[in-house]
C-alpha angles and dihedrals in degrees: 000000000000091000091053093049091047091051092050091048091050091048092050092049092048091051092050094049096058114108123235120214115219113236114252119260115270090216091067105113098173119111118253114259118248118211120207120213114255125225116265116246122246089247090071093053122052117242117254114269122205117227118222113194096190136029091235089073089064097053110126094011117110111229142162123223110230097183144275122316133184139186132196144193118201133206101201099188137015090254094056123092113275119264114274123224091201090057091049090051091049092050089050090053091049091052089049091053090056086057088056091251122149096195143029127209106213114225104174144344121193143155114236134186131211097044113149110261094010132084088204130355134199111215128187123187130189148139122273109228138188104212116196119222092222 
């Protein structure tokens, strides 16, 4: 009985606390304002990162190594779609962009089994680089 009365009291208080919005005046003859969506800033979207598949592509280009990055794509169950190497590479590039890198040197991409939480997993590893345009 106490539980029922507490539930009714909580329901009554929740109903009383809702705000009511007063209807707009009918004498308002001005046109409604239309807002246009603004462009998103580049901070919301990561900068494009070039993918180098071999170290020979970097010969003669000055660069700085910013650290290791990886990306993965997981197939959680047998019924899910298989892991995708392209998705793993893209996620690796996105992580590199958060490190302020403009390039990634790809070391290895592989599909592995037996990873905790995944039936199969595609993993790509590489080095995040800042390649100078000089």
